[in-house]
PDB file of C-alpha atoms in Angstrom:
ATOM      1  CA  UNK A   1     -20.806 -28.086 -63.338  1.00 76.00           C
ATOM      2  CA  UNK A   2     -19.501 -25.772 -65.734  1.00 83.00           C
ATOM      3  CA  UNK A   3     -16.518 -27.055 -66.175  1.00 88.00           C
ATOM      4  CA  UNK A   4     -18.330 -30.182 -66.113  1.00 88.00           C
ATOM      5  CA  UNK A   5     -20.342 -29.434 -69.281  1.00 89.00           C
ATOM      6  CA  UNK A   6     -17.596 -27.703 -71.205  1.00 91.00           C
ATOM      7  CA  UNK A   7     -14.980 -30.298 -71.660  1.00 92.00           C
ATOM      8  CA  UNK A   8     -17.914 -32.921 -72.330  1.00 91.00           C
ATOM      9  CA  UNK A   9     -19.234 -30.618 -74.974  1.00 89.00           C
ATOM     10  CA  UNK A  10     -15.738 -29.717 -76.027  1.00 90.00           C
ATOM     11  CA  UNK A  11     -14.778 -33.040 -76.765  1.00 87.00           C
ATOM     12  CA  UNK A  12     -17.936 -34.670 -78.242  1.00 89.00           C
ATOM     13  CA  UNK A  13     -17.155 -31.993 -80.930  1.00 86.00           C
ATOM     14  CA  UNK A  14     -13.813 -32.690 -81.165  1.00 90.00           C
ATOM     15  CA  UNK A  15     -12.799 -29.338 -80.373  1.00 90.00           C
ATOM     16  CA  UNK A  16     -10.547 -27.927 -77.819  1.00 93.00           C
ATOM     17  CA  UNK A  17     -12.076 -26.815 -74.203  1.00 94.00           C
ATOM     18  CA  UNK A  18     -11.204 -23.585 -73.140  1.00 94.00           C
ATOM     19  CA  UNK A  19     -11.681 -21.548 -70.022  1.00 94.00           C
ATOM     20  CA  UNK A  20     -10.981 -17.959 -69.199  1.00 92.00           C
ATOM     21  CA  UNK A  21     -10.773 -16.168 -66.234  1.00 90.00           C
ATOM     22  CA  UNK A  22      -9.729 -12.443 -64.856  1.00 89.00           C
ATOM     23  CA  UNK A  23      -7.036 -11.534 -62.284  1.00 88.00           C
ATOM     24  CA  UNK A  24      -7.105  -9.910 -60.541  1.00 85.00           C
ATOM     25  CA  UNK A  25     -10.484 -10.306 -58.852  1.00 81.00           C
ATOM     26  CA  UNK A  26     -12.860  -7.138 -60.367  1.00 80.00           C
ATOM     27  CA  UNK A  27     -14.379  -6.252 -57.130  1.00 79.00           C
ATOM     28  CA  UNK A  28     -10.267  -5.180 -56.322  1.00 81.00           C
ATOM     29  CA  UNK A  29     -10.087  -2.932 -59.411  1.00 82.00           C
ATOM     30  CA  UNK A  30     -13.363  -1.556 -58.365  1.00 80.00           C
ATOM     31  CA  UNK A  31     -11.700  -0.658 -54.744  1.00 74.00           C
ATOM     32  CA  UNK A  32     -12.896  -3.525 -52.935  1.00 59.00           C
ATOM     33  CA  UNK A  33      -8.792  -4.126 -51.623  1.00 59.00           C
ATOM     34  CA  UNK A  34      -9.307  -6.392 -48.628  1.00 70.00           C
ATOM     35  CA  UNK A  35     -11.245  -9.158 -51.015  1.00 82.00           C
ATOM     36  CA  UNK A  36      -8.888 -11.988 -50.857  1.00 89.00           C
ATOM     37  CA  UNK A  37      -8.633 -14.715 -53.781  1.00 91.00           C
ATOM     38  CA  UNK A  38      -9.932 -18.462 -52.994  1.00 94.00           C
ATOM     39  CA  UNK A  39      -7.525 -19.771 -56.008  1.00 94.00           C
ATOM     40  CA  UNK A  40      -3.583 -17.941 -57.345  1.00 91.00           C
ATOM     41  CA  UNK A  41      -3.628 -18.310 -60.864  1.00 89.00           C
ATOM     42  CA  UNK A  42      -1.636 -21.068 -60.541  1.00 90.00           C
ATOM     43  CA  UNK A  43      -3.957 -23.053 -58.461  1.00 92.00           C
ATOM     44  CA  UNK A  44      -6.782 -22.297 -60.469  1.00 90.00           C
ATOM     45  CA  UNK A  45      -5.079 -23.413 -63.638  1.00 90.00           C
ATOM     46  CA  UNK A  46      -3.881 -26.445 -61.991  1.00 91.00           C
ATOM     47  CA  UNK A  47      -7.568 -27.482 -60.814  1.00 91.00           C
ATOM     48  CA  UNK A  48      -9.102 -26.726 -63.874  1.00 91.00           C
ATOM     49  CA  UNK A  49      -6.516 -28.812 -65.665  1.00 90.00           C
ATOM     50  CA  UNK A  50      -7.296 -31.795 -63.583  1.00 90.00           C
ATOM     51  CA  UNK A  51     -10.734 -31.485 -64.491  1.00 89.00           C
ATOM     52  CA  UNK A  52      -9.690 -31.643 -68.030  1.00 91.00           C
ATOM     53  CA  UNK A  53      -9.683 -28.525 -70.050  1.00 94.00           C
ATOM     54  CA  UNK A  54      -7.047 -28.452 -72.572  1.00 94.00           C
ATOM     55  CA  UNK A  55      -6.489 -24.196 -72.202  1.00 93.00           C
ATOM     56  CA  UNK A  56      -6.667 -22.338 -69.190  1.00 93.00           C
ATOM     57  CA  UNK A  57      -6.230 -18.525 -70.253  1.00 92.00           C
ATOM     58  CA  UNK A  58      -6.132 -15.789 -67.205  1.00 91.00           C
ATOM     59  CA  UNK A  59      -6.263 -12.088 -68.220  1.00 91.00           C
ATOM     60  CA  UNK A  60      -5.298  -9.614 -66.369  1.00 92.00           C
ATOM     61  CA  UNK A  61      -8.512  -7.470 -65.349  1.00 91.00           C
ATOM     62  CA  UNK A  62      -7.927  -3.638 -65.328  1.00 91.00           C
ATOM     63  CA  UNK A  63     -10.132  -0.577 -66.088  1.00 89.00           C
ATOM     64  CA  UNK A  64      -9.570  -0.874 -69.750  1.00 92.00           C
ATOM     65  CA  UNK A  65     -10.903  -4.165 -69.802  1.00 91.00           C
ATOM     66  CA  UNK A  66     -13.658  -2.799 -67.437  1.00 90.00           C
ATOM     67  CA  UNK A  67     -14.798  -0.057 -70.118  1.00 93.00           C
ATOM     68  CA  UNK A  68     -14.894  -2.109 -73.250  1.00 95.00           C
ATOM     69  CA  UNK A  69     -18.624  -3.177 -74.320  1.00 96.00           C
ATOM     70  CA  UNK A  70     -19.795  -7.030 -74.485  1.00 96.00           C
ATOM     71  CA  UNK A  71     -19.882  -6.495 -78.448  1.00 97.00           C
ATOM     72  CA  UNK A  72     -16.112  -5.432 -78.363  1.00 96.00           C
ATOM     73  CA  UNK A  73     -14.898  -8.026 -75.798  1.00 95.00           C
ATOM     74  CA  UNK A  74     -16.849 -10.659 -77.757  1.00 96.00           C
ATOM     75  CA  UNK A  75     -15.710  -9.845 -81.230  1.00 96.00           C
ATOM     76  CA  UNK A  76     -12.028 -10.265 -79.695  1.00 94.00           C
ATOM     77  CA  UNK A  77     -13.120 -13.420 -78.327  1.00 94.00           C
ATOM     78  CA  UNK A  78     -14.245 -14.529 -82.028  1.00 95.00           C
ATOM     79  CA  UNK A  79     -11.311 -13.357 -83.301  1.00 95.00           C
ATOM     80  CA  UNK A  80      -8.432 -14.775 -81.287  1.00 93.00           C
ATOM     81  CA  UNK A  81     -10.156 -17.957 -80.410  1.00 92.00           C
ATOM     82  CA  UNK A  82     -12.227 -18.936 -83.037  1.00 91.00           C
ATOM     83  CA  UNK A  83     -15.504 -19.018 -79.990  1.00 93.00           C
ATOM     84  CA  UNK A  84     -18.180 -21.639 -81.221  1.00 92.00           C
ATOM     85  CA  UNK A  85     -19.791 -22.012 -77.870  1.00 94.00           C
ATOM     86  CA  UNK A  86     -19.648 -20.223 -75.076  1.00 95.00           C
ATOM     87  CA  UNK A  87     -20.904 -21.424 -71.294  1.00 95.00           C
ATOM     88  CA  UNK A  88     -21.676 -19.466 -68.275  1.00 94.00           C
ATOM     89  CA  UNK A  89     -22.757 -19.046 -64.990  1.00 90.00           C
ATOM     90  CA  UNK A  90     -26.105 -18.572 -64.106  1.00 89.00           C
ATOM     91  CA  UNK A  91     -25.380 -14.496 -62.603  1.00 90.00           C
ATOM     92  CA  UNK A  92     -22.516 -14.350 -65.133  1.00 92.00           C
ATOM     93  CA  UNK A  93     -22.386 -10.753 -66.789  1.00 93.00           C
ATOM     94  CA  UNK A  94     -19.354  -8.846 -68.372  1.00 92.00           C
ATOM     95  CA  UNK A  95     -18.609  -5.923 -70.518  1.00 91.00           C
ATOM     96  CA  UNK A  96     -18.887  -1.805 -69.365  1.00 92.00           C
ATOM     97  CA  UNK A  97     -21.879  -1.633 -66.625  1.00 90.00           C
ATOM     98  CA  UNK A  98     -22.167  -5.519 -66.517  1.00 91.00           C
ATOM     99  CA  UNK A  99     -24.634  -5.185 -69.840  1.00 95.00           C
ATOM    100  CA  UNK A 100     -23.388  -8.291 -71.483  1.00 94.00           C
ATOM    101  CA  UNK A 101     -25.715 -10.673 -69.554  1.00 96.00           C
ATOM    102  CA  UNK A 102     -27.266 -14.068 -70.851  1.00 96.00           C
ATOM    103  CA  UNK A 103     -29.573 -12.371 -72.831  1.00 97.00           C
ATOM    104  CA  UNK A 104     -26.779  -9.785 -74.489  1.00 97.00           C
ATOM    105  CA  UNK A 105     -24.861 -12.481 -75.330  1.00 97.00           C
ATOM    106  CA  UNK A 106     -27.132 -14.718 -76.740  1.00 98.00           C
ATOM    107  CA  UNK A 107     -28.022 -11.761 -78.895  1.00 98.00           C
ATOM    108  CA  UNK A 108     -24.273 -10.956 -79.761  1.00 97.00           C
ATOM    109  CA  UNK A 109     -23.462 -14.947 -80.650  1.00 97.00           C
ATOM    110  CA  UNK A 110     -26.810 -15.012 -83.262  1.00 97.00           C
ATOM    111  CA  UNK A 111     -24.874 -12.319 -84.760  1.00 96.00           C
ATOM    112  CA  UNK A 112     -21.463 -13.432 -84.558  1.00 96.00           C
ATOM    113  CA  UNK A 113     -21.627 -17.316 -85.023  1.00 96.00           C
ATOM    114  CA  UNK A 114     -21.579 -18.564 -81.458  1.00 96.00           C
ATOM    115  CA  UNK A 115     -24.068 -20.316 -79.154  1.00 95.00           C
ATOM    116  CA  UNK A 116     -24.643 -19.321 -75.471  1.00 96.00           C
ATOM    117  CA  UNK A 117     -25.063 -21.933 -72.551  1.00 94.00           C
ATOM    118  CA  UNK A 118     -26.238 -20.640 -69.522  1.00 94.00           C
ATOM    119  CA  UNK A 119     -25.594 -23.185 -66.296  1.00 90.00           C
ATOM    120  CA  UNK A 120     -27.828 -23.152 -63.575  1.00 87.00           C
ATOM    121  CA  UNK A 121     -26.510 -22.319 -59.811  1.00 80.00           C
ATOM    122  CA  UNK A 122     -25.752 -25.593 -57.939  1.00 77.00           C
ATOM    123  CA  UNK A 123     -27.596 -25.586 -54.230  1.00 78.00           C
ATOM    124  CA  UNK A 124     -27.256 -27.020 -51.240  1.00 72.00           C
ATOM    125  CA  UNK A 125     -30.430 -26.831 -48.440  1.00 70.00           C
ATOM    126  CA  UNK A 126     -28.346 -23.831 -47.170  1.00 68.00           C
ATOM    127  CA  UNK A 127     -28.270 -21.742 -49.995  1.00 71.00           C
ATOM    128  CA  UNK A 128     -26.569 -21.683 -53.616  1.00 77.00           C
ATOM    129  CA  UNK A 129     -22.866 -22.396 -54.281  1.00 80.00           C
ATOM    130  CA  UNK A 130     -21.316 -19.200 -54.772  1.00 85.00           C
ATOM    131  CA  UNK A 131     -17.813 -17.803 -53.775  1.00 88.00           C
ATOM    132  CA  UNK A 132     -18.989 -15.384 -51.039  1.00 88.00           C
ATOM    133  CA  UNK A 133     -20.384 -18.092 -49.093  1.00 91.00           C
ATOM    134  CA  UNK A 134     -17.349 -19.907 -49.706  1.00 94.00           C
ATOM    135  CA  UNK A 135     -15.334 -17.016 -48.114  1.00 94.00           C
ATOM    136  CA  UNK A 136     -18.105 -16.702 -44.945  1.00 94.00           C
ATOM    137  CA  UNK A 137     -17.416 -20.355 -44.108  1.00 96.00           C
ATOM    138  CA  UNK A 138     -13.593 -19.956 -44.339  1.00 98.00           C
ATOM    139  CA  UNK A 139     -14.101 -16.402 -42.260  1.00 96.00           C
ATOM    140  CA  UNK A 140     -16.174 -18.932 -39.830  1.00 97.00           C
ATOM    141  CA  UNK A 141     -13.436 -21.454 -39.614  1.00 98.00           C
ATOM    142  CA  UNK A 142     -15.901 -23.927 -41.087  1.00 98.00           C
ATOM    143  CA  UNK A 143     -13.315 -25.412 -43.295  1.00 98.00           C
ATOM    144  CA  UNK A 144     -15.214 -28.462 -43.731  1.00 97.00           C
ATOM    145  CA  UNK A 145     -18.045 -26.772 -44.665  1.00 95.00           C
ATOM    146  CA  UNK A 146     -16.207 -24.751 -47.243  1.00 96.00           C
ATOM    147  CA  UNK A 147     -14.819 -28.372 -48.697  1.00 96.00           C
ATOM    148  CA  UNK A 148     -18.519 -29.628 -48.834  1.00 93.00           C
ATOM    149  CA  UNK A 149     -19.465 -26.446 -51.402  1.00 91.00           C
ATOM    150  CA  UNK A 150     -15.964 -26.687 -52.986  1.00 92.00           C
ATOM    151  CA  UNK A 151     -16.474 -30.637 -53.774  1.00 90.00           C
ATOM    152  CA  UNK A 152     -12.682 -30.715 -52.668  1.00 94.00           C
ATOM    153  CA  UNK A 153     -10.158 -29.613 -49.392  1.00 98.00           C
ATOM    154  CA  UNK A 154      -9.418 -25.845 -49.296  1.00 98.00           C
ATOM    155  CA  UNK A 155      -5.972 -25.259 -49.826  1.00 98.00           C
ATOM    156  CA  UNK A 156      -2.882 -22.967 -49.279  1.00 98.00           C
ATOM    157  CA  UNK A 157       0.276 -23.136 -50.392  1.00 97.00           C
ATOM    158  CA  UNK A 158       3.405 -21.299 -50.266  1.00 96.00           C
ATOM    159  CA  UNK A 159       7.587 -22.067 -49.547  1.00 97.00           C
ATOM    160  CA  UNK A 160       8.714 -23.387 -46.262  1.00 96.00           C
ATOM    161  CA  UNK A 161      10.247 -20.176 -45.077  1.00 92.00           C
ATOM    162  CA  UNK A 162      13.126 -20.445 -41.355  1.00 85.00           C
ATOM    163  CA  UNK A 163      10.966 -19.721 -38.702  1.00 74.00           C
ATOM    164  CA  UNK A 164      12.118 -18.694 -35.398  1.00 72.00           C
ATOM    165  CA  UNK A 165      12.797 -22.160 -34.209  1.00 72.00           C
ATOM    166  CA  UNK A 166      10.214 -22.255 -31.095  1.00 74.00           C
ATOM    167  CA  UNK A 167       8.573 -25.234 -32.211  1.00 75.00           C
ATOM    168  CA  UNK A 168      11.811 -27.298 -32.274  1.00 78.00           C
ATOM    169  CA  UNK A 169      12.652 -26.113 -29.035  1.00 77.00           C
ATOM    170  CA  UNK A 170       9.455 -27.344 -27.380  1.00 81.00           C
ATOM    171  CA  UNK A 171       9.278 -30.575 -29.534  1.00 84.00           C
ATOM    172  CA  UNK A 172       6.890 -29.914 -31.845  1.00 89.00           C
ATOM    173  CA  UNK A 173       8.841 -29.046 -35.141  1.00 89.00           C
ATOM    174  CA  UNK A 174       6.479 -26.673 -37.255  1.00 91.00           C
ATOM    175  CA  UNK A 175       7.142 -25.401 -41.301  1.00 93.00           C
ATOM    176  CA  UNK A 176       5.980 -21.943 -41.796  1.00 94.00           C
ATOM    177  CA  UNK A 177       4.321 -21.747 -44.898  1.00 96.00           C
ATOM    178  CA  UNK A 178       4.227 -18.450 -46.397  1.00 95.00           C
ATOM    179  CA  UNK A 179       0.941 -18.051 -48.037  1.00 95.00           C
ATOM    180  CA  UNK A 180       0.397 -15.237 -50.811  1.00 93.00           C
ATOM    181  CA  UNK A 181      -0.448 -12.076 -49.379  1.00 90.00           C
ATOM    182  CA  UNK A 182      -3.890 -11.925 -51.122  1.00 90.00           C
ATOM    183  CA  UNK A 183      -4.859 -15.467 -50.432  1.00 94.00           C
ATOM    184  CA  UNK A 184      -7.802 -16.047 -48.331  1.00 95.00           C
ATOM    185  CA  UNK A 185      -6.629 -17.788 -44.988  1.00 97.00           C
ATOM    186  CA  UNK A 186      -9.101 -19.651 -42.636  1.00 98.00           C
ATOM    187  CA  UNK A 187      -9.968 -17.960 -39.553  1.00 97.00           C
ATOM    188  CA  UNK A 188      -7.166 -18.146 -36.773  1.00 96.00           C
ATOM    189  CA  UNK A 189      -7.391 -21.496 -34.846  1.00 97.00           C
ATOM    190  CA  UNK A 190      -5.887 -24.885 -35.141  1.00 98.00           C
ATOM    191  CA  UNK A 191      -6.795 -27.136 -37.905  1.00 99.00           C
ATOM    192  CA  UNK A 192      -6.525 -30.831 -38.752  1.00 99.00           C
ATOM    193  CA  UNK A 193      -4.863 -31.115 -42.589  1.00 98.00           C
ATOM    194  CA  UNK A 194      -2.859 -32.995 -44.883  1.00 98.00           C
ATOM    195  CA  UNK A 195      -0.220 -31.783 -45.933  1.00 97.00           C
ATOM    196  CA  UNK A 196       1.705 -32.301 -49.690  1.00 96.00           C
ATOM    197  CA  UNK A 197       5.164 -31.836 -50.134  1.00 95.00           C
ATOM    198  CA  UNK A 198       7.664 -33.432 -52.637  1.00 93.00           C
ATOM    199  CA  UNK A 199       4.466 -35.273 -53.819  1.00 93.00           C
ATOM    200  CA  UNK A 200       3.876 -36.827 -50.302  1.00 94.00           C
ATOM    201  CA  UNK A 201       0.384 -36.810 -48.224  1.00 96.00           C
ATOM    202  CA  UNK A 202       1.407 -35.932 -44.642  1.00 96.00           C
ATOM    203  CA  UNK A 203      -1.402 -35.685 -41.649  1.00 97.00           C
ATOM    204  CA  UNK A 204      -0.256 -32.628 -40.144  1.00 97.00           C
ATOM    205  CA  UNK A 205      -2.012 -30.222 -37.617  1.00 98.00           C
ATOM    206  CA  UNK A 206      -1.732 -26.493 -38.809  1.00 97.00           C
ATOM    207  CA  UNK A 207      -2.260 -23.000 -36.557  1.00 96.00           C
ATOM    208  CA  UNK A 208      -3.624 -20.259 -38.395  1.00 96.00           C
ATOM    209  CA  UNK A 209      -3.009 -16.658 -36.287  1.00 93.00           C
ATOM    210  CA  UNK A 210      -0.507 -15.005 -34.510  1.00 85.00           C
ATOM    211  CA  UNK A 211       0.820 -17.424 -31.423  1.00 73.00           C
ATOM    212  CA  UNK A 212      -0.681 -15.327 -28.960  1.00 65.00           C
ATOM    213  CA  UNK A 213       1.411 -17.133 -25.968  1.00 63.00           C
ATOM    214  CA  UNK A 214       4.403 -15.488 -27.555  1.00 65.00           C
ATOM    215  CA  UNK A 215       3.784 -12.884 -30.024  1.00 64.00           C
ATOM    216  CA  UNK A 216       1.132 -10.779 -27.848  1.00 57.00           C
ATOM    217  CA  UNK A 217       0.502  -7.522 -29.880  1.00 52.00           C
ATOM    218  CA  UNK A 218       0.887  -9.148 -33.118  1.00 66.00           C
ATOM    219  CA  UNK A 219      -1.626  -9.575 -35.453  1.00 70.00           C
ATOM    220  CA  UNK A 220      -0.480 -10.688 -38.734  1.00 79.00           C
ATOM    221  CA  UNK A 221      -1.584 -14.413 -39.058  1.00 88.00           C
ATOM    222  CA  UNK A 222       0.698 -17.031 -39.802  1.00 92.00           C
ATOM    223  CA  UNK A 223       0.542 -20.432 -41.021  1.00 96.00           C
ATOM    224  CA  UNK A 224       2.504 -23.308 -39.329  1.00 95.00           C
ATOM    225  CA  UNK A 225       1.933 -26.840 -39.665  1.00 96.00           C
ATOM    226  CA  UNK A 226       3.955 -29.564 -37.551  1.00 95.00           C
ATOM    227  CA  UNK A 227       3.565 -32.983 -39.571  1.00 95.00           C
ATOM    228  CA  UNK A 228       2.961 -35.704 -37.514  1.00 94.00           C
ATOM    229  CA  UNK A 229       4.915 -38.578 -39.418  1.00 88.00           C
ATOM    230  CA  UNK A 230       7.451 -36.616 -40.861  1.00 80.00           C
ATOM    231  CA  UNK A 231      10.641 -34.643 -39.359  1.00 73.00           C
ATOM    232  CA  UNK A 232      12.683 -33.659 -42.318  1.00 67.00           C
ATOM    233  CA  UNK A 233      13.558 -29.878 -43.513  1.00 80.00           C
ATOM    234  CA  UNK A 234      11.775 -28.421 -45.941  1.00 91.00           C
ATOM    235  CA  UNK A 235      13.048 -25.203 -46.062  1.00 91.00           C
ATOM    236  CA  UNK A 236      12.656 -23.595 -49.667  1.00 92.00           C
ATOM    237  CA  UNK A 237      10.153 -26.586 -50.851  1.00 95.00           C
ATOM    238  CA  UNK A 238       6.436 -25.597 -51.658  1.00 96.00           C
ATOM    239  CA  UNK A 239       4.045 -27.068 -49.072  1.00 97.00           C
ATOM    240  CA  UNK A 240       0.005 -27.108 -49.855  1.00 97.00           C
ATOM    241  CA  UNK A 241      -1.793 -27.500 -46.785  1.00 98.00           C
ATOM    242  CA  UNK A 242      -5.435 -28.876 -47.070  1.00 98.00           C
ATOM    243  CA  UNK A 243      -7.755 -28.058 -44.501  1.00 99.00           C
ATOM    244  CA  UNK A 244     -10.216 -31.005 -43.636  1.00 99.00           C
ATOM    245  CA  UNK A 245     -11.787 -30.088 -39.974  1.00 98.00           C
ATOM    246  CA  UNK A 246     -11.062 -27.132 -37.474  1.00 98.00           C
ATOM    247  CA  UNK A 247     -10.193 -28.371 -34.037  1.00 98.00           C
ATOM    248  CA  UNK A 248     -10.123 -25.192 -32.070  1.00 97.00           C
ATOM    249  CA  UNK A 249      -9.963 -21.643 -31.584  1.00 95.00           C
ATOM    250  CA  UNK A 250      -6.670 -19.904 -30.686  1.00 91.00           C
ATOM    251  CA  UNK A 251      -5.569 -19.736 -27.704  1.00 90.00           C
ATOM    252  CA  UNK A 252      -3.449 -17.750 -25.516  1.00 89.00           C
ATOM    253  CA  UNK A 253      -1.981 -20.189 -22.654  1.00 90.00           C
ATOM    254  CA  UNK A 254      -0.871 -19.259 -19.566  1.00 88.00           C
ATOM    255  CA  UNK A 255       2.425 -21.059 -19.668  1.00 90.00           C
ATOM    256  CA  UNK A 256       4.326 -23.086 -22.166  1.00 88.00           C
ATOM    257  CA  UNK A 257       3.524 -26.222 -20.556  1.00 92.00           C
ATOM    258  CA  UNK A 258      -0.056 -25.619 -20.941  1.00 92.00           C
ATOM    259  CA  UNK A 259       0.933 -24.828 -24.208  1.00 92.00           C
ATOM    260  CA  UNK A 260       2.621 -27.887 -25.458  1.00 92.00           C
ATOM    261  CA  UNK A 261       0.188 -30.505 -23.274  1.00 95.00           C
ATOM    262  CA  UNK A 262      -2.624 -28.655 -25.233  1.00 95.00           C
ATOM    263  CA  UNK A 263      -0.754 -29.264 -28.932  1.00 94.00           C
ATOM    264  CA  UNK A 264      -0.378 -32.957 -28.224  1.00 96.00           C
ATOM    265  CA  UNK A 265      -4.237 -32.727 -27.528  1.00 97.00           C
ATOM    266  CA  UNK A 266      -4.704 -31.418 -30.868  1.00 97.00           C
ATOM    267  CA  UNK A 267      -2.444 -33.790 -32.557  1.00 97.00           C
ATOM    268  CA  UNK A 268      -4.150 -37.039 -30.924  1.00 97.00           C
ATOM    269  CA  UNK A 269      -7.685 -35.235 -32.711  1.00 98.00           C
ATOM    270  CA  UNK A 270      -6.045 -35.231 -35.603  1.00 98.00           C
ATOM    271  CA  UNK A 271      -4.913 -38.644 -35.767  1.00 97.00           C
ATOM    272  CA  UNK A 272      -7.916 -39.776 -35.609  1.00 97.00           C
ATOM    273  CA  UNK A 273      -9.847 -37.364 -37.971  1.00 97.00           C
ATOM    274  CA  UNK A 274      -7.350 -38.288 -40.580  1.00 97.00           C
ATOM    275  CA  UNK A 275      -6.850 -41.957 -39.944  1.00 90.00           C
ATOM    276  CA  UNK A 276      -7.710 -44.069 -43.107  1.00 75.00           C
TER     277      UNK A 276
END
């Protein structure tokens, strides 16, 4: 909605739309480490694009940036962009001690030439939109949940990296997508996606965990998805994954049989979640 009323308001007045955000997250520079990012840069630029702001700017948040005052970050703002208007979220604060609230900064802009627009919070009967309940439903595995908040699929992406080849030796070819280390992952099970690659849509069914049945002990989570209408190698190419619906928890099996008669389970579900 933001975004929404930005570019509209950009462009009625003929002037550019542009949007500005921090990375990394500040809750990481404050110590909270294990918060993991919904968007990279890249994908957040590349969304925001789409939606159609002409400049996406992402700073790099550190302490220094943490101890300057709303008036200082502001009058850079002014300076450097030439601010006219400036929207924001309806919790949105910034500056040392978070004092550069809605009120702050309508204060500062009567003073230094710039409006402030303050956007409601968006809600759903469960609650308000907000990226901690994003990251609950993705802890949950509720990836379609997640999507419904998002207003699109929740995504990972990363290069096709040589596995260890047990897929192919079962039948059931899988890429393994390295995703970036601080990119929030859906909780381990087996999911129902598309999958994009060399501009293609795939169906594809994706594991999220650590392959119990062989890697017992293990527990750094992979991602591995085994396309269902494609066999070629991708090796080195970027895949995105999109999550649409979580078919199960993961599973430890007590043979590989029971293994593989369980994937072709999962890949018949699929089918017919993502069938046009």
């Amino acid at each position: 909605e933001i975004i929404r009323q930005l570019t509209a308001g950009a462009h009625q007045n003929s002037a550019p739309a542009v949007l500005l955000s921090f990375d990394p997250h500040p809750a990481v520079v404050f110590g909270a480490q294990d918060l993991k990012c919904l968007t990279t840069p890249n994908e957040r630029a590349e969304i925001i694009q789409a939606l159609g702001v002409d400049y996406v700017i992402t700073q790099t948040f550190d302490k220094n940036i943490a101890n300057q005052t709303a008036e200082e970050y502001m009058a850079l703002m002014v300076r450097h962009l030439g601010l006219k208007k400036l929207l924001i979220g309806y919790d949105f604060a910034l500056g040392k001690g978070r004092a550069g609230n809605y009120e702050k900064l309508t204060q500062i802009g009567l003073e230094s030439g710039f409006d402030v627009l303050r956007v409601e919070a968006i809600r759903f009967e469960d609650g308000i939109v907000s990226s901690s309940i994003i990251r609950q439903r993705l802890a949950d595995g509720d990836v379609a949940g997640a999507a419904a908040k998002l207003g699109r699929y929740y995504a990972v992406s990363g290069p096709v990296n040589p596995g260890d080849g047990r897929g192919r030796t079962i039948g059931i070819p899988t890429a393994n997508v390295e995703a970036p280390a601080d990119k929030a992952l859906p909780a381990n099970g087996v999911y129902a996606c598309y999958a994009w690659v060399d501009g293609q849509k795939h169906p594809a069914v994706t594991n999220v965990g650590v392959r119990p049945t062989f890697d017992s002990g293990k527990n750094i989570p992979r991602v591995e998805a085994h396309l269902l209408d494609a066999s070629a190698d991708y090796y080195g190419k970027i895949m995105r994954l999109e999550f649409v619906e979580r078919l199960r928890g993961e599973q430890k099996f007590p043979s590989i049989e029971a293994l593989v008669a369980q994937i072709h389970a999962d890949i018949d579900q699929a089918r017919k979640i993502l069938s046009p």
